[in-house]
Amino acid sequence: MVPLRADMDAANTHVLVEKFGVEFVPTLLLVDTDGTVLKRSGFVDAKGLLELLSK
């Protein structure tokens, strides 16, 4: 797993927004090595993150 945090105010962020269909902030994406989105979520607390990762 490689965590990535994107600065949504950066000039080139639109590339990620378009590629992954980000509609709101925060958006949590679990993406495989091919760039396929496996799971998508909005804000989650620590417990919610553990639940998301365990599914």
Tab-separated table of N, CA and C in Angstrom:
chain	number	residue	atom	x	y	z
A	1	MET	N	0.845	-1.169	0.000
A	1	MET	CA	0.000	0.000	0.000
A	1	MET	C	0.893	1.235	0.000
A	2	VAL	N	0.546	2.179	-0.833
A	2	VAL	CA	1.261	3.448	-0.894
A	2	VAL	C	0.238	4.562	-0.709
A	3	PRO	N	0.298	5.258	0.419
A	3	PRO	CA	-0.650	6.362	0.608
A	3	PRO	C	-0.257	7.564	-0.243
A	4	LEU	N	-1.240	8.240	-0.776
A	4	LEU	CA	-1.012	9.441	-1.574
A	4	LEU	C	-1.992	10.503	-1.119
A	5	ARG	N	-1.474	11.654	-0.849
A	5	ARG	CA	-2.319	12.786	-0.480
A	5	ARG	C	-2.110	13.871	-1.531
A	6	ALA	N	-3.178	14.275	-2.179
A	6	ALA	CA	-3.078	15.249	-3.259
A	6	ALA	C	-3.523	16.620	-2.774
A	7	ASP	N	-2.786	17.648	-3.156
A	7	ASP	CA	-3.151	19.031	-2.878
A	7	ASP	C	-4.175	19.445	-3.925
A	8	MET	N	-5.424	19.564	-3.507
A	8	MET	CA	-6.500	19.838	-4.455
A	8	MET	C	-6.458	21.255	-5.022
A	9	ASP	N	-5.586	22.095	-4.493
A	9	ASP	CA	-5.438	23.446	-5.019
A	9	ASP	C	-4.289	23.554	-6.022
A	10	ALA	N	-3.552	22.477	-6.216
A	10	ALA	CA	-2.416	22.504	-7.137
A	10	ALA	C	-2.905	22.594	-8.585
A	11	ALA	N	-2.069	23.158	-9.426
A	11	ALA	CA	-2.450	23.402	-10.821
A	11	ALA	C	-2.722	22.118	-11.603
A	12	ASN	N	-2.015	21.037	-11.301
A	12	ASN	CA	-2.156	19.809	-12.099
A	12	ASN	C	-3.082	18.770	-11.471
A	13	THR	N	-3.783	19.115	-10.407
A	13	THR	CA	-4.666	18.164	-9.733
A	13	THR	C	-5.832	17.743	-10.618
A	14	HIS	N	-6.210	18.560	-11.561
A	14	HIS	CA	-7.333	18.225	-12.446
A	14	HIS	C	-7.129	16.880	-13.140
A	15	VAL	N	-5.882	16.477	-13.347
A	15	VAL	CA	-5.609	15.186	-13.980
A	15	VAL	C	-6.143	14.055	-13.108
A	16	LEU	N	-5.874	14.113	-11.802
A	16	LEU	CA	-6.378	13.091	-10.882
A	16	LEU	C	-7.894	13.162	-10.748
A	17	VAL	N	-8.417	14.377	-10.685
A	17	VAL	CA	-9.869	14.567	-10.558
A	17	VAL	C	-10.586	13.921	-11.745
A	18	GLU	N	-10.087	14.160	-12.933
A	18	GLU	CA	-10.714	13.604	-14.132
A	18	GLU	C	-10.523	12.090	-14.215
A	19	LYS	N	-9.326	11.616	-13.950
A	19	LYS	CA	-9.023	10.185	-14.066
A	19	LYS	C	-9.859	9.350	-13.098
A	20	PHE	N	-9.994	9.833	-11.859
A	20	PHE	CA	-10.657	9.038	-10.834
A	20	PHE	C	-12.059	9.527	-10.486
A	21	GLY	N	-12.548	10.539	-11.193
A	21	GLY	CA	-13.910	11.005	-10.985
A	21	GLY	C	-14.160	11.557	-9.594
A	22	VAL	N	-13.210	12.295	-9.065
A	22	VAL	CA	-13.366	12.882	-7.733
A	22	VAL	C	-14.389	14.009	-7.819
A	23	GLU	N	-15.437	13.904	-6.991
A	23	GLU	CA	-16.502	14.898	-7.006
A	23	GLU	C	-16.524	15.764	-5.762
A	24	PHE	N	-15.886	15.312	-4.701
A	24	PHE	CA	-15.877	16.068	-3.449
A	24	PHE	C	-14.618	15.741	-2.656
A	25	VAL	N	-14.338	16.594	-1.704
A	25	VAL	CA	-13.171	16.432	-0.831
A	25	VAL	C	-13.670	16.303	0.593
A	26	PRO	N	-13.224	15.353	1.383
A	26	PRO	CA	-12.217	14.358	1.013
A	26	PRO	C	-12.834	13.182	0.268
A	27	THR	N	-12.024	12.583	-0.581
A	27	THR	CA	-12.372	11.332	-1.249
A	27	THR	C	-11.261	10.345	-0.971
A	28	LEU	N	-11.634	9.172	-0.514
A	28	LEU	CA	-10.681	8.105	-0.241
A	28	LEU	C	-10.851	7.056	-1.326
A	29	LEU	N	-9.760	6.756	-2.030
A	29	LEU	CA	-9.795	5.764	-3.096
A	29	LEU	C	-8.792	4.669	-2.789
A	30	LEU	N	-9.210	3.424	-2.963
A	30	LEU	CA	-8.289	2.298	-2.930
A	30	LEU	C	-8.154	1.853	-4.370
A	31	VAL	N	-6.934	1.952	-4.896
A	31	VAL	CA	-6.673	1.752	-6.314
A	31	VAL	C	-5.647	0.642	-6.483
A	32	ASP	N	-5.869	-0.259	-7.454
A	32	ASP	CA	-4.882	-1.307	-7.693
A	32	ASP	C	-3.754	-0.780	-8.573
A	33	THR	N	-2.789	-1.635	-8.878
A	33	THR	CA	-1.607	-1.203	-9.637
A	33	THR	C	-1.927	-0.801	-11.071
A	34	ASP	N	-3.094	-1.210	-11.566
A	34	ASP	CA	-3.500	-0.814	-12.918
A	34	ASP	C	-4.279	0.496	-12.944
A	35	GLY	N	-4.536	1.056	-11.760
A	35	GLY	CA	-5.293	2.304	-11.678
A	35	GLY	C	-6.792	2.095	-11.577
A	36	THR	N	-7.225	0.852	-11.379
A	36	THR	CA	-8.640	0.554	-11.226
A	36	THR	C	-9.072	0.854	-9.797
A	37	VAL	N	-10.128	1.636	-9.642
A	37	VAL	CA	-10.627	1.966	-8.310
A	37	VAL	C	-11.349	0.745	-7.753
A	38	LEU	N	-10.843	0.241	-6.610
A	38	LEU	CA	-11.432	-0.926	-5.967
A	38	LEU	C	-12.493	-0.529	-4.955
A	39	LYS	N	-12.242	0.556	-4.241
A	39	LYS	CA	-13.184	1.065	-3.249
A	39	LYS	C	-13.123	2.575	-3.251
A	40	ARG	N	-14.265	3.195	-2.946
A	40	ARG	CA	-14.372	4.655	-2.926
A	40	ARG	C	-15.192	5.048	-1.701
A	41	SER	N	-14.746	6.103	-1.036
A	41	SER	CA	-15.464	6.566	0.146
A	41	SER	C	-15.206	8.049	0.329
A	42	GLY	N	-16.076	8.660	1.095
A	42	GLY	CA	-15.839	10.020	1.560
A	42	GLY	C	-15.076	9.948	2.875
A	43	PHE	N	-15.277	10.914	3.724
A	43	PHE	CA	-14.588	10.935	5.016
A	43	PHE	C	-14.953	9.706	5.842
A	44	VAL	N	-13.952	9.097	6.449
A	44	VAL	CA	-14.170	8.014	7.411
A	44	VAL	C	-13.262	8.259	8.607
A	45	ASP	N	-13.740	7.880	9.789
A	45	ASP	CA	-12.884	7.951	10.967
A	45	ASP	C	-12.022	6.684	11.000
A	46	ALA	N	-11.214	6.535	12.031
A	46	ALA	CA	-10.285	5.400	12.114
A	46	ALA	C	-11.030	4.068	12.070
A	47	LYS	N	-12.123	3.964	12.805
A	47	LYS	CA	-12.902	2.727	12.819
A	47	LYS	C	-13.472	2.440	11.430
A	48	GLY	N	-13.990	3.476	10.787
A	48	GLY	CA	-14.537	3.322	9.443
A	48	GLY	C	-13.486	2.907	8.431
A	49	LEU	N	-12.277	3.422	8.585
A	49	LEU	CA	-11.187	3.056	7.673
A	49	LEU	C	-10.832	1.581	7.837
A	50	LEU	N	-10.747	1.127	9.076
A	50	LEU	CA	-10.470	-0.293	9.319
A	50	LEU	C	-11.555	-1.172	8.707
A	51	GLU	N	-12.799	-0.763	8.839
A	51	GLU	CA	-13.909	-1.527	8.253
A	51	GLU	C	-13.813	-1.538	6.736
A	52	LEU	N	-13.482	-0.398	6.134
A	52	LEU	CA	-13.354	-0.300	4.683
A	52	LEU	C	-12.235	-1.205	4.179
A	53	LEU	N	-11.125	-1.227	4.894
A	53	LEU	CA	-9.979	-2.035	4.470
A	53	LEU	C	-10.213	-3.527	4.673
A	54	SER	N	-11.086	-3.883	5.595
A	54	SER	CA	-11.313	-5.300	5.880
A	54	SER	C	-12.295	-5.955	4.915
A	55	LYS	N	-13.031	-5.188	4.145
A	55	LYS	CA	-14.034	-5.737	3.217
A	55	LYS	C	-13.382	-6.302	1.983
